[in-house]
mmCIF file with all atom_site columns, C-alpha atoms in Angstrom:
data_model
loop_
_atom_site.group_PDB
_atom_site.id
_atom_site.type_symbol
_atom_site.label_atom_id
_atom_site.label_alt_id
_atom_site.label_comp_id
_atom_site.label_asym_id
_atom_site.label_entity_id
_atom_site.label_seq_id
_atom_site.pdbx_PDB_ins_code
_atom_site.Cartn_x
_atom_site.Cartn_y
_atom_site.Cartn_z
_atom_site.occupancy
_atom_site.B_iso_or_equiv
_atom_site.pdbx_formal_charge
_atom_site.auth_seq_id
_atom_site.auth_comp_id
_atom_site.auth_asym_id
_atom_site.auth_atom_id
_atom_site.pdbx_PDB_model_num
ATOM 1   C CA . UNK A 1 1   ? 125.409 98.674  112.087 1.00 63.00 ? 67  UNK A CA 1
ATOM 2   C CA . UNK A 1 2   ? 123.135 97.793  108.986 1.00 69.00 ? 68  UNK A CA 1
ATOM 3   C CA . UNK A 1 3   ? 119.322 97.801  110.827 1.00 91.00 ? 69  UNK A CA 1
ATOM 4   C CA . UNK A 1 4   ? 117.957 95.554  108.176 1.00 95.00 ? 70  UNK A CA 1
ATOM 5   C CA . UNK A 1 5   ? 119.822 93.358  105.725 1.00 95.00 ? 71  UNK A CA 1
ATOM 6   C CA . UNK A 1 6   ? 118.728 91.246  102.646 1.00 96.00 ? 72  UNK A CA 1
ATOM 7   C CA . UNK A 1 7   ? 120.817 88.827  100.864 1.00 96.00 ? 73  UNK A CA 1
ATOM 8   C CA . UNK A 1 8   ? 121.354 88.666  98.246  1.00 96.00 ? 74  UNK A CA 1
ATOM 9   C CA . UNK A 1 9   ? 120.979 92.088  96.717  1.00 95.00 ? 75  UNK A CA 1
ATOM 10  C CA . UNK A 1 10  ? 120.732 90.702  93.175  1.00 96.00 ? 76  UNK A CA 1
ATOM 11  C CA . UNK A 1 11  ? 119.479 87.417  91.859  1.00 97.00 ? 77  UNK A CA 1
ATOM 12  C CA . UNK A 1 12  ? 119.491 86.284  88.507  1.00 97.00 ? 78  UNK A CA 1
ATOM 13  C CA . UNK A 1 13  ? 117.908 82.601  87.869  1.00 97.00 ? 79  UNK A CA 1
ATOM 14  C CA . UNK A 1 14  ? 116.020 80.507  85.397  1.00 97.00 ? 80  UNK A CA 1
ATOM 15  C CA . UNK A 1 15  ? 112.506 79.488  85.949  1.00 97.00 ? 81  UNK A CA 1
ATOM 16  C CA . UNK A 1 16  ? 111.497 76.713  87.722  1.00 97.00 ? 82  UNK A CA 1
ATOM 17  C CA . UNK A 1 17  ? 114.128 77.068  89.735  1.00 97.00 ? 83  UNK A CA 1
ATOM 18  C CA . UNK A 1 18  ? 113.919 77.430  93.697  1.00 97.00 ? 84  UNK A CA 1
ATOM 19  C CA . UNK A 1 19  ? 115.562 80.282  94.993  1.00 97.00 ? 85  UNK A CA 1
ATOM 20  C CA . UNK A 1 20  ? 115.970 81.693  98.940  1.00 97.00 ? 86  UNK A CA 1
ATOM 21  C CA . UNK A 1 21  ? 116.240 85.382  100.133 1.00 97.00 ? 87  UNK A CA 1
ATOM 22  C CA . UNK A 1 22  ? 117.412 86.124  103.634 1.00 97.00 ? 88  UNK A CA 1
ATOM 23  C CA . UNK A 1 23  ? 116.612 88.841  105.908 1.00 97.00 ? 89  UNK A CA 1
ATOM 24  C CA . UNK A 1 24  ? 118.162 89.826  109.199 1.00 97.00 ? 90  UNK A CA 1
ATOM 25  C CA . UNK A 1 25  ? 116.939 92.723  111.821 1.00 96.00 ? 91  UNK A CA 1
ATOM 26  C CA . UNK A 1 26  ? 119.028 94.161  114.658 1.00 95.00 ? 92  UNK A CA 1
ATOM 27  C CA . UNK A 1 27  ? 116.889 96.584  115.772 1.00 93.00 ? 93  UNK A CA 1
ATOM 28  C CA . UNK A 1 28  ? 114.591 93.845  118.513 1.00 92.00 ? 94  UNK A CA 1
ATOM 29  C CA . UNK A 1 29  ? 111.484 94.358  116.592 1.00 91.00 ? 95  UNK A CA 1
ATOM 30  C CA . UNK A 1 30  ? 109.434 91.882  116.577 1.00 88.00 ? 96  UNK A CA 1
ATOM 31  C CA . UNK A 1 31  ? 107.611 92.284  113.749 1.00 89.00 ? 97  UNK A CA 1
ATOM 32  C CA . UNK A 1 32  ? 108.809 91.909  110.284 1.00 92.00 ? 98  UNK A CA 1
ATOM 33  C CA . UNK A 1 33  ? 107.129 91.989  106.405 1.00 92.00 ? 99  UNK A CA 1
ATOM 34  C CA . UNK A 1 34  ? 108.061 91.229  102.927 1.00 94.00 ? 100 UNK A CA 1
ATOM 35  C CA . UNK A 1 35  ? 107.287 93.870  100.434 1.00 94.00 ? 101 UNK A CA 1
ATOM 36  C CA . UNK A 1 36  ? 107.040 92.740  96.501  1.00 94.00 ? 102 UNK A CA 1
ATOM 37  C CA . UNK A 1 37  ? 107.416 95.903  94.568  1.00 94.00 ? 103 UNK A CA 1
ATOM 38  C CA . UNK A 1 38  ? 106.273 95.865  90.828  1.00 90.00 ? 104 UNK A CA 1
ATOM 39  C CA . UNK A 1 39  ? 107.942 97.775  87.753  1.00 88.00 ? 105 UNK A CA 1
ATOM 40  C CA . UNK A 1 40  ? 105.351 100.565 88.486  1.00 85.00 ? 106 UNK A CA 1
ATOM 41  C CA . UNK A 1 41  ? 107.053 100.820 91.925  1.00 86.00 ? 107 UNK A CA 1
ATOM 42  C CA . UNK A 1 42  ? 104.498 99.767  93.989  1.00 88.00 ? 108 UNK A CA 1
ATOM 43  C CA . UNK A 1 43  ? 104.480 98.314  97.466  1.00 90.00 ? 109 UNK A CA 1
ATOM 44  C CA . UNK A 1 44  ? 102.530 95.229  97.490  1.00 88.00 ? 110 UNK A CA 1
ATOM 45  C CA . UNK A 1 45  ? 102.199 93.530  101.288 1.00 88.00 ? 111 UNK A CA 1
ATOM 46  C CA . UNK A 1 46  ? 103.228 89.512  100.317 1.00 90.00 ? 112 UNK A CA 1
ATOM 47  C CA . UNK A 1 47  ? 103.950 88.312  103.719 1.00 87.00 ? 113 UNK A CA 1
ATOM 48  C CA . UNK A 1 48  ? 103.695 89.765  107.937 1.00 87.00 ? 114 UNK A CA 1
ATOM 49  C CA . UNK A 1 49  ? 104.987 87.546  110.841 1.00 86.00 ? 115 UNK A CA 1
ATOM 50  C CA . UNK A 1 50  ? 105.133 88.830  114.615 1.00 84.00 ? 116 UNK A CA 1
ATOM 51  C CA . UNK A 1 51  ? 106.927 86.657  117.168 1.00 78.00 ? 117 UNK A CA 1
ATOM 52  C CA . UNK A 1 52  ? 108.151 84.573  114.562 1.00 76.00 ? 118 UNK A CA 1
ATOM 53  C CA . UNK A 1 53  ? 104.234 83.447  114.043 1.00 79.00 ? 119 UNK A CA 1
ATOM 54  C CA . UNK A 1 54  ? 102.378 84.530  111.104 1.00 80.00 ? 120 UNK A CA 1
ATOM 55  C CA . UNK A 1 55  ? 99.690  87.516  111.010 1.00 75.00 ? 121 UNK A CA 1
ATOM 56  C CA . UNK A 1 56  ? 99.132  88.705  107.326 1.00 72.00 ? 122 UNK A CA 1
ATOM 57  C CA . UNK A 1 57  ? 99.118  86.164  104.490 1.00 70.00 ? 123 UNK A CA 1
ATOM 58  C CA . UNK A 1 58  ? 98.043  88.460  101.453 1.00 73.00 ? 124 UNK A CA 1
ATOM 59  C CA . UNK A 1 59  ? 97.081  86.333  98.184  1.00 76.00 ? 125 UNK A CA 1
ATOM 60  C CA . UNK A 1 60  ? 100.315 85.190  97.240  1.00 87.00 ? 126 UNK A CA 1
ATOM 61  C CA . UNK A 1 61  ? 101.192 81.703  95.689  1.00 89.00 ? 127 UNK A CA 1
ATOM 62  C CA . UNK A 1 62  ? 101.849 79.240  97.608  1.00 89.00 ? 128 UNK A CA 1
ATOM 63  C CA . UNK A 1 63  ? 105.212 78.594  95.713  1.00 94.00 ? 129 UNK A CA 1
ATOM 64  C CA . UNK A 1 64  ? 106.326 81.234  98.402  1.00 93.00 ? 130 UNK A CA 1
ATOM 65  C CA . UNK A 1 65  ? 106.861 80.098  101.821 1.00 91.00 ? 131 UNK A CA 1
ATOM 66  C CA . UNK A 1 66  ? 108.527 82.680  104.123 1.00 91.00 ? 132 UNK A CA 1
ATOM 67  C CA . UNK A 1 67  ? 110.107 80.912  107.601 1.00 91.00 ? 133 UNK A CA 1
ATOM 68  C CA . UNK A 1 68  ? 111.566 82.536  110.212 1.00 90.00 ? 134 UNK A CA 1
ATOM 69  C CA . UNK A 1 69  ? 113.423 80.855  112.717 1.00 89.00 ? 135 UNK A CA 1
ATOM 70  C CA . UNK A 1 70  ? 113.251 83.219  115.658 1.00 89.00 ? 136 UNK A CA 1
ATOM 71  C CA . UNK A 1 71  ? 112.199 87.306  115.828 1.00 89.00 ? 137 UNK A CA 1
ATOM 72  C CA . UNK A 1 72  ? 115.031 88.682  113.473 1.00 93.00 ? 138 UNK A CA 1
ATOM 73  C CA . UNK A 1 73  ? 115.111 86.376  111.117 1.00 94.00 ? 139 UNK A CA 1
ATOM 74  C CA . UNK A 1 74  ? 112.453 86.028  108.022 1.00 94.00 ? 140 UNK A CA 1
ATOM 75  C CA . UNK A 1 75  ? 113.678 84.866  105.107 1.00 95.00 ? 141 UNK A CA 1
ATOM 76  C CA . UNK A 1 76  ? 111.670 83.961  101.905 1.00 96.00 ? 142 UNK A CA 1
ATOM 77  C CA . UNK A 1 77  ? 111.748 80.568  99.872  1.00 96.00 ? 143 UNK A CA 1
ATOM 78  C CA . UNK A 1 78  ? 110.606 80.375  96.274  1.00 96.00 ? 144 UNK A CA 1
ATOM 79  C CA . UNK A 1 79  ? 109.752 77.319  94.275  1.00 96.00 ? 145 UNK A CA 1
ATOM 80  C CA . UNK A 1 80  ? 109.215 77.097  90.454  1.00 97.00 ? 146 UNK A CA 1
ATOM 81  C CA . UNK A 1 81  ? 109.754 80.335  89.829  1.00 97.00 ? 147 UNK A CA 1
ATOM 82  C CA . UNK A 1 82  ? 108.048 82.450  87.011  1.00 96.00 ? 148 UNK A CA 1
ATOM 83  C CA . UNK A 1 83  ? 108.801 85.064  84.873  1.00 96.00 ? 149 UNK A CA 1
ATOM 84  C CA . UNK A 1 84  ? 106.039 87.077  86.974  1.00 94.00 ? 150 UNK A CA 1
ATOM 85  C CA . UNK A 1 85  ? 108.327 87.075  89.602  1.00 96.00 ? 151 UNK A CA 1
ATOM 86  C CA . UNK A 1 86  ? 110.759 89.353  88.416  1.00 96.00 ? 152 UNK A CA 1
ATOM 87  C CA . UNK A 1 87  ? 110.490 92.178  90.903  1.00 96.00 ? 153 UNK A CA 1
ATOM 88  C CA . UNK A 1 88  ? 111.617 94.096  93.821  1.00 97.00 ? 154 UNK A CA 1
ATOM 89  C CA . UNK A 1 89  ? 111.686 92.049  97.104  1.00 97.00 ? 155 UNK A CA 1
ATOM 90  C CA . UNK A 1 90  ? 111.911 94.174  100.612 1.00 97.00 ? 156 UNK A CA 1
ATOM 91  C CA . UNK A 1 91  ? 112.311 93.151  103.956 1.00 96.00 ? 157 UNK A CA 1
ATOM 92  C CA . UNK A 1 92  ? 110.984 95.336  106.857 1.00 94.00 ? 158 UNK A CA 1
ATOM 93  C CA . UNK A 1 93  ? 110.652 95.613  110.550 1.00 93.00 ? 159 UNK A CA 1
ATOM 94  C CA . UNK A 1 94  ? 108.815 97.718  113.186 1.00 88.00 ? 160 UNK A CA 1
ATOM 95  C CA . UNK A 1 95  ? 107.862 97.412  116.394 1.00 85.00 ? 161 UNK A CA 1
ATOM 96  C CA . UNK A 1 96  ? 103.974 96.674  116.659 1.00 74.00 ? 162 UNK A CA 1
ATOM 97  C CA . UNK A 1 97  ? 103.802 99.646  118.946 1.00 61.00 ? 163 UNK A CA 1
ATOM 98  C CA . UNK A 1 98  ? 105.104 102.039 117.025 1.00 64.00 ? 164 UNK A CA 1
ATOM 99  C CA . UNK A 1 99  ? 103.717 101.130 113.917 1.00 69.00 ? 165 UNK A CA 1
ATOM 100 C CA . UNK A 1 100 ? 106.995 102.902 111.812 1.00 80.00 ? 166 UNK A CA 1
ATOM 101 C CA . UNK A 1 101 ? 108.650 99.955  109.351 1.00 87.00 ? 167 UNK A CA 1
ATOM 102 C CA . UNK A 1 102 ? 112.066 100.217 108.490 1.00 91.00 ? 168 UNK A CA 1
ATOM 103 C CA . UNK A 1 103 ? 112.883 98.560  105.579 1.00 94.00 ? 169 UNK A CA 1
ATOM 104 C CA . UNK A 1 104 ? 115.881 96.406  103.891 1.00 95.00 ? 170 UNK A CA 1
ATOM 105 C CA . UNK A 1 105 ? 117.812 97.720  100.763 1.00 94.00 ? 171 UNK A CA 1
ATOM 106 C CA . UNK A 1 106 ? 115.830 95.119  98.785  1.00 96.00 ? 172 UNK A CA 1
ATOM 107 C CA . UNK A 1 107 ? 116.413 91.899  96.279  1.00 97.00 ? 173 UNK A CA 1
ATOM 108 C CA . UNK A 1 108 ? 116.409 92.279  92.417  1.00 96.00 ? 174 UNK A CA 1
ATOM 109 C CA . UNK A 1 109 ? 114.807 89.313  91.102  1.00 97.00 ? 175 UNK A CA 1
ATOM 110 C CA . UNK A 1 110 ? 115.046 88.510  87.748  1.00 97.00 ? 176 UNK A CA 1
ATOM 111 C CA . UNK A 1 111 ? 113.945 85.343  86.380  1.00 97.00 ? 177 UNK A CA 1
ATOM 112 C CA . UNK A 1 112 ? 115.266 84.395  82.519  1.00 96.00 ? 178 UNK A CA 1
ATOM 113 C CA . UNK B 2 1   ? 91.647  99.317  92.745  1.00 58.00 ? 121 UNK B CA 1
ATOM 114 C CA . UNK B 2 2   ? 94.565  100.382 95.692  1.00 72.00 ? 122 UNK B CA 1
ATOM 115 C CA . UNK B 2 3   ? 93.113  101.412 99.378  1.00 85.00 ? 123 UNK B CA 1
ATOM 116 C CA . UNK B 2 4   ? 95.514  104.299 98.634  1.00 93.00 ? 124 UNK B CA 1
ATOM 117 C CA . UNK B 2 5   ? 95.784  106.608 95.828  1.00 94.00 ? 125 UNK B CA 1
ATOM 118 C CA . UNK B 2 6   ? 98.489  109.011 94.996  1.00 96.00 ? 126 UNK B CA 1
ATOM 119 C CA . UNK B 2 7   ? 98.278  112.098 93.040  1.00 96.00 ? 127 UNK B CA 1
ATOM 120 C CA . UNK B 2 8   ? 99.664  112.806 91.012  1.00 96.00 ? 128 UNK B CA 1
ATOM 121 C CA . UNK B 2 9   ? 101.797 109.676 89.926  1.00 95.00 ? 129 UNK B CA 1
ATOM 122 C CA . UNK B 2 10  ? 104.601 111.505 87.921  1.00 96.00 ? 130 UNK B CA 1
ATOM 123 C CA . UNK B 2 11  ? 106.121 114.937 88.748  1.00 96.00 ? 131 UNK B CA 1
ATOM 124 C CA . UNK B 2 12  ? 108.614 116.841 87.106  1.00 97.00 ? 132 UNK B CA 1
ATOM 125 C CA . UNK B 2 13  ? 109.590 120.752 88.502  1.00 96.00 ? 133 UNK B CA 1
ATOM 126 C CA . UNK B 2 14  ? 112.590 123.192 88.439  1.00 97.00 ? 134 UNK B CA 1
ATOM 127 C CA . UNK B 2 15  ? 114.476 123.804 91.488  1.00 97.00 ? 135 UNK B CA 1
ATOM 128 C CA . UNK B 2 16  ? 112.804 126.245 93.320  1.00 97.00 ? 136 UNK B CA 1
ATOM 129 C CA . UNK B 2 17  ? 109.305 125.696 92.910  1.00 97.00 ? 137 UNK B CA 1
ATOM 130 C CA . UNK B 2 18  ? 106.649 124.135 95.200  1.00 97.00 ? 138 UNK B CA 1
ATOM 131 C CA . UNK B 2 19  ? 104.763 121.292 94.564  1.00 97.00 ? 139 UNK B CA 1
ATOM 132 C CA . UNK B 2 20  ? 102.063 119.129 96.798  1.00 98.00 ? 140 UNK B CA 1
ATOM 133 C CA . UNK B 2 21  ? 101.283 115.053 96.620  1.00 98.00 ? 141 UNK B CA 1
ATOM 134 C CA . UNK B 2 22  ? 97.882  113.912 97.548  1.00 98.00 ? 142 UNK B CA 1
ATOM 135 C CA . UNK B 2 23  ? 97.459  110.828 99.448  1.00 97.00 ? 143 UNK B CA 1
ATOM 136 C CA . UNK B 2 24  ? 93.533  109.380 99.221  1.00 96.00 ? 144 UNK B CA 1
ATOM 137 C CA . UNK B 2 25  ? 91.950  107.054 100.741 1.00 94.00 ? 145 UNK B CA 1
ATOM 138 C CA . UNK B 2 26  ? 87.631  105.826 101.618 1.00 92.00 ? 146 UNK B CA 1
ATOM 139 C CA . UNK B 2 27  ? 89.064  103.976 104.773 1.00 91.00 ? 147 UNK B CA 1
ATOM 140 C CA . UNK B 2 28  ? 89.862  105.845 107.936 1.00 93.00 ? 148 UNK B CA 1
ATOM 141 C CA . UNK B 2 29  ? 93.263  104.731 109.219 1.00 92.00 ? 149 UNK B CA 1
ATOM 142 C CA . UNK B 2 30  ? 95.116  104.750 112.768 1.00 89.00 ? 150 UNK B CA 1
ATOM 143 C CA . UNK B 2 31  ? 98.493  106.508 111.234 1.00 89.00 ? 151 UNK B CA 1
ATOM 144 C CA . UNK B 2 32  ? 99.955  107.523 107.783 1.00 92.00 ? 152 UNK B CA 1
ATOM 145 C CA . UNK B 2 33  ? 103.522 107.560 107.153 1.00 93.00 ? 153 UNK B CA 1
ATOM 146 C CA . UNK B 2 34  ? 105.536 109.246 104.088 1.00 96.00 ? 154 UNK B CA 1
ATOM 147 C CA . UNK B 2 35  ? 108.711 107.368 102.573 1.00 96.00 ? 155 UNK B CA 1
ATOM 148 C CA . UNK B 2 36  ? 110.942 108.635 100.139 1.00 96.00 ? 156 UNK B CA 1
ATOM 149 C CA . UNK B 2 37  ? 112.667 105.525 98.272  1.00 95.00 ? 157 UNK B CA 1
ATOM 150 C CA . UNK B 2 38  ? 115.747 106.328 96.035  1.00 92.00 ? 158 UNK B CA 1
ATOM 151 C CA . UNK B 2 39  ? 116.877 104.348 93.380  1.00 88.00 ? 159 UNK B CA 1
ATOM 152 C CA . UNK B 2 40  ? 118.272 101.264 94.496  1.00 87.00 ? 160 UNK B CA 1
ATOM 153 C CA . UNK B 2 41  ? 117.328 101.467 98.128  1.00 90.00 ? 161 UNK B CA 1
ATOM 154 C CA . UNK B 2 42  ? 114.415 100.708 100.379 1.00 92.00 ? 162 UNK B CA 1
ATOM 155 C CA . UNK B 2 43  ? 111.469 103.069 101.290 1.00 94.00 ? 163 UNK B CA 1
ATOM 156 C CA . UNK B 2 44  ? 112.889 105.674 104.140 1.00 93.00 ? 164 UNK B CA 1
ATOM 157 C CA . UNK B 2 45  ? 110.755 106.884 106.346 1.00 92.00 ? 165 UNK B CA 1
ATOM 158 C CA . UNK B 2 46  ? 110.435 110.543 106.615 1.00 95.00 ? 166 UNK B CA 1
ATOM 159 C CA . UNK B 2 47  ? 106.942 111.204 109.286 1.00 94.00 ? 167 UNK B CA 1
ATOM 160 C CA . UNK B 2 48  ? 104.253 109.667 111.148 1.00 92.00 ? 168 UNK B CA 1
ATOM 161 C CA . UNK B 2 49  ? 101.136 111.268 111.442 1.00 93.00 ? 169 UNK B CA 1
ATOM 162 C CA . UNK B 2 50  ? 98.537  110.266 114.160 1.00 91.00 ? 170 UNK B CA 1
ATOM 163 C CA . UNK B 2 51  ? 96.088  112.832 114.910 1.00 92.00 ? 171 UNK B CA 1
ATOM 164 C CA . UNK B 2 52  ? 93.103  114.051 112.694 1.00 94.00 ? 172 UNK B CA 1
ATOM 165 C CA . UNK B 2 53  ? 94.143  117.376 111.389 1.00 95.00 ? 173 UNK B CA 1
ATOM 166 C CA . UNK B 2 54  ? 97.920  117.020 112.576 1.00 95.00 ? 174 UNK B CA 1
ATOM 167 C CA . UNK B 2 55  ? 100.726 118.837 110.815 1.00 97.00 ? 175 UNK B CA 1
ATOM 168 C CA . UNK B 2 56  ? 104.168 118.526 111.043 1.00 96.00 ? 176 UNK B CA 1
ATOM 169 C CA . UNK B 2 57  ? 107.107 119.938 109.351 1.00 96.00 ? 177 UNK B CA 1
ATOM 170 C CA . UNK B 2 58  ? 110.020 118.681 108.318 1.00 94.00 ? 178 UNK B CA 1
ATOM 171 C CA . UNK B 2 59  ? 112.349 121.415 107.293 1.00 95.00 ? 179 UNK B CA 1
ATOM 172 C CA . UNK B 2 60  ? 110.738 122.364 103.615 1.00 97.00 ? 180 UNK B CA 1
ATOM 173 C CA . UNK B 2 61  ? 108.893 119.154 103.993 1.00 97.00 ? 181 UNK B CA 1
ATOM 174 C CA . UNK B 2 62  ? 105.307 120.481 105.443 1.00 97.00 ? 182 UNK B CA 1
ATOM 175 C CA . UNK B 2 63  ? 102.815 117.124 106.070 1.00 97.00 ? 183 UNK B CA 1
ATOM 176 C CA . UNK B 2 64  ? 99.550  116.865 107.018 1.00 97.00 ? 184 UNK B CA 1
ATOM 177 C CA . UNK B 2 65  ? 96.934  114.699 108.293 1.00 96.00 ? 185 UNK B CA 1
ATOM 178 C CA . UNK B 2 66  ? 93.033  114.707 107.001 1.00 95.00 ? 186 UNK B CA 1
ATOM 179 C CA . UNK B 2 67  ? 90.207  115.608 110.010 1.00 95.00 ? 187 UNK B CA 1
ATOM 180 C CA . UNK B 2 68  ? 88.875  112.381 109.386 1.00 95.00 ? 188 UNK B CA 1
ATOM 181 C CA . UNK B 2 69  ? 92.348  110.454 109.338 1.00 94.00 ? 189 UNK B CA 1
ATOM 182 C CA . UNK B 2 70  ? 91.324  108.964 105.251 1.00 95.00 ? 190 UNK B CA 1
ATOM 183 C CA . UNK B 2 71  ? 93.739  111.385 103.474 1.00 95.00 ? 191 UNK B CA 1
ATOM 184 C CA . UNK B 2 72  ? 96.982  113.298 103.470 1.00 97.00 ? 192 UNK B CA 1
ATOM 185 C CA . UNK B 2 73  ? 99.371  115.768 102.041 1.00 97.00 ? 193 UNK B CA 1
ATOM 186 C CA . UNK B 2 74  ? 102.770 116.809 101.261 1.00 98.00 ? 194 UNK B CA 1
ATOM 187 C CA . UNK B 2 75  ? 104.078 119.750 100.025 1.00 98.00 ? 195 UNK B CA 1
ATOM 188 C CA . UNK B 2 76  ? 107.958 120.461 99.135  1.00 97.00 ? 196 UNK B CA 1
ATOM 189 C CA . UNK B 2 77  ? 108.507 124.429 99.164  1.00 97.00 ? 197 UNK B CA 1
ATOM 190 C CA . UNK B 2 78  ? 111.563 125.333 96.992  1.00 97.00 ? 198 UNK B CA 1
ATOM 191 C CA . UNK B 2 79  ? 112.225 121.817 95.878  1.00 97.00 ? 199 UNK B CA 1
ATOM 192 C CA . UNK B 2 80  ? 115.619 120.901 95.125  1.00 97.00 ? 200 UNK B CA 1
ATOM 193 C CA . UNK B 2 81  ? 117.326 118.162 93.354  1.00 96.00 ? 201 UNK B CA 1
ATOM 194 C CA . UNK B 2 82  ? 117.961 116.555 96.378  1.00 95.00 ? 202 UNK B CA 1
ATOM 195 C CA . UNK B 2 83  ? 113.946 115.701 97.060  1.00 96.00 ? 203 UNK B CA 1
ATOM 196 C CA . UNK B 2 84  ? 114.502 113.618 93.662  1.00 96.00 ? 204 UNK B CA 1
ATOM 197 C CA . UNK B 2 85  ? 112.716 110.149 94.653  1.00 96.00 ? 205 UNK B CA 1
ATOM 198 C CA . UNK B 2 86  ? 109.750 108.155 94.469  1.00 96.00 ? 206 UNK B CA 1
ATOM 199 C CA . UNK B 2 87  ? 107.393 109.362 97.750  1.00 97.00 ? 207 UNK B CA 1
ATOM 200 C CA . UNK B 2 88  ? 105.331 106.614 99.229  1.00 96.00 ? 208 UNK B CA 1
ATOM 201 C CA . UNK B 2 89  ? 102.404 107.072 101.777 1.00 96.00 ? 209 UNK B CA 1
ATOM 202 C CA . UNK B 2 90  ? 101.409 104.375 103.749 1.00 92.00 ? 210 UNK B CA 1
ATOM 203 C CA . UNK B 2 91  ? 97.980  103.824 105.817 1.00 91.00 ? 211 UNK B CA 1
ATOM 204 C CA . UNK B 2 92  ? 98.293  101.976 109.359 1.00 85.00 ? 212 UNK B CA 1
ATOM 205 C CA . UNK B 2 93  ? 95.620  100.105 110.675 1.00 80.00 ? 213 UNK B CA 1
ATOM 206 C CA . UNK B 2 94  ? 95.166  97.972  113.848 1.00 72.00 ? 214 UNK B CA 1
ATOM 207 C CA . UNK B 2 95  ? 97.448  94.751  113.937 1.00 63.00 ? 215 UNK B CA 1
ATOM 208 C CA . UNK B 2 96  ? 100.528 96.372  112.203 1.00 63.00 ? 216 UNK B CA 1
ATOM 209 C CA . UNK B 2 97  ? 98.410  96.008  108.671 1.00 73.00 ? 217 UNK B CA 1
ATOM 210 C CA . UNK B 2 98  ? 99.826  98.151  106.253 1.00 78.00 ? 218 UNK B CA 1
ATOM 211 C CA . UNK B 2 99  ? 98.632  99.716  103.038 1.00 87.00 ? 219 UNK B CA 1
ATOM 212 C CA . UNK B 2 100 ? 101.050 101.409 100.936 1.00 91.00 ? 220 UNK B CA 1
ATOM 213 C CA . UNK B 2 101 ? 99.919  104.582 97.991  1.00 94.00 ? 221 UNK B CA 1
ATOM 214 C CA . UNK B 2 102 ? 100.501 103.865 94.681  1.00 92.00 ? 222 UNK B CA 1
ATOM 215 C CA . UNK B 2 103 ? 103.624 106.373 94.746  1.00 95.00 ? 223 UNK B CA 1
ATOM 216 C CA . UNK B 2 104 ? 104.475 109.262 93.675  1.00 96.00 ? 224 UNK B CA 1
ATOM 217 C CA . UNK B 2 105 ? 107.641 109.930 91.484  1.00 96.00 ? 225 UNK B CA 1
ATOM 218 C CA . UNK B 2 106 ? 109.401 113.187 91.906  1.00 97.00 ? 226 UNK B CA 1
ATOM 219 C CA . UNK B 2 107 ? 112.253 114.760 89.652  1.00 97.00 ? 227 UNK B CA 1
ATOM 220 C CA . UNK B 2 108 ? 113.610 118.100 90.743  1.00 97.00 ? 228 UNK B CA 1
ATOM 221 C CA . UNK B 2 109 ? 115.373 119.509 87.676  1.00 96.00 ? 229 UNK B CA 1
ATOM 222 C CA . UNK B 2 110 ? 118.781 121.493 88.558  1.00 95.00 ? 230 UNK B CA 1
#
């Protein structure tokens, strides 16, 4: 019944390591976002796609390379990664419509 | 500097009081939403507002829209430790571009 999932919920890697989070969406939207969120908690737009075809790129590095296969799938690959990583990684969905995003129960990074 | 600022960024009140979160912004926007995020989960949504000037209530939950669609409020009456979380607004524009406040974290004290 879970509307958005993430996978894993907790990651723990060295860096320079490449690392994969996966996100799923049952609801049909067809629009879905990853969310970085800092240690100050806040919400930083990384990543939008709709119809599995990308709309928002924000300045992000390019060691992150999201890739979704079809509308409920967006999952997020990261190469080399950094200490500056080390954050809070969400998932969401909406419907472009309806403009309300409902969101995964996120992905603790934490790179050693 | 964030397209949307949240005041104030820490707040800490007995159960039973009132209390209001600011949400401002320069740039006019087609919606705002409120989220309340709890430890360890994802942002919730808790209202949409559309119209310039538009309030709705959610049980003690009371939101409101600016005229001119840049700003927004919410105000808790007789908080309780319940409303404990970190409350997020977030500005819509066209294109399903969102811009998410820079939070505001709550703790109701029993």
């Amino acid at each position: 019944d879970t509307a958005v999932s993430q996978t894993p919920k907790y990651l723990v890697t060295q860096m320079g390591n490449d690392k994969s989070i996966k996100c799923e969406q049952n609801l049909g939207h067809d629009t879905m976002y990853w969310y970085k969120q800092d240690s100050k908690k806040f919400l930083k737009i990384m990543f939008s796609y709709n119809n599995k075809e990308l709309i928002i790129n924000e300045t992000v590095p390019n060691r992150f390379s999201p890739k979704s296969p079809d509308k409920a799938h967006l999952n997020l690959h990261i190469n080399s990664l950094e200490l500056g990583d080390s954050a809070v990684y969400f998932c969401a969905s909406s419907h472009i419509a309806r403009e309300t995003q409902y969101f995964g129960p996120g992905t603790r990074l934490l790179v050693l | 500097t964030q397209l949307l600022e949240q005041s104030p960024q820490f707040l800490s009140i007995q159960e039973g009081e009132n209390l209001t979160v600011y949400c401002n912004s320069s740039s006019v926007f087609s919606s705002l939403q409120w989220y309340r995020q709890e430890p360890g989960e994802g942002p919730v949504l808790l209202v949409t507002v559309v119209t310039g000037g538009e309030v709705k209530k959610l049980k003690r939950l009371t939101f409101q829209f600016g005229d001119a669609r840049k700003d927004s409020s919410l105000h808790i009456t007789a908080a309780q430790p319940g409303d404990t979380g970190l409350y997020l607004c977030a500005g819509a524009r066209t294109g399903n571009q969102f811009y998410f406040g820079t939070g505001t974290s709550l703790t109701v004290i029993p």
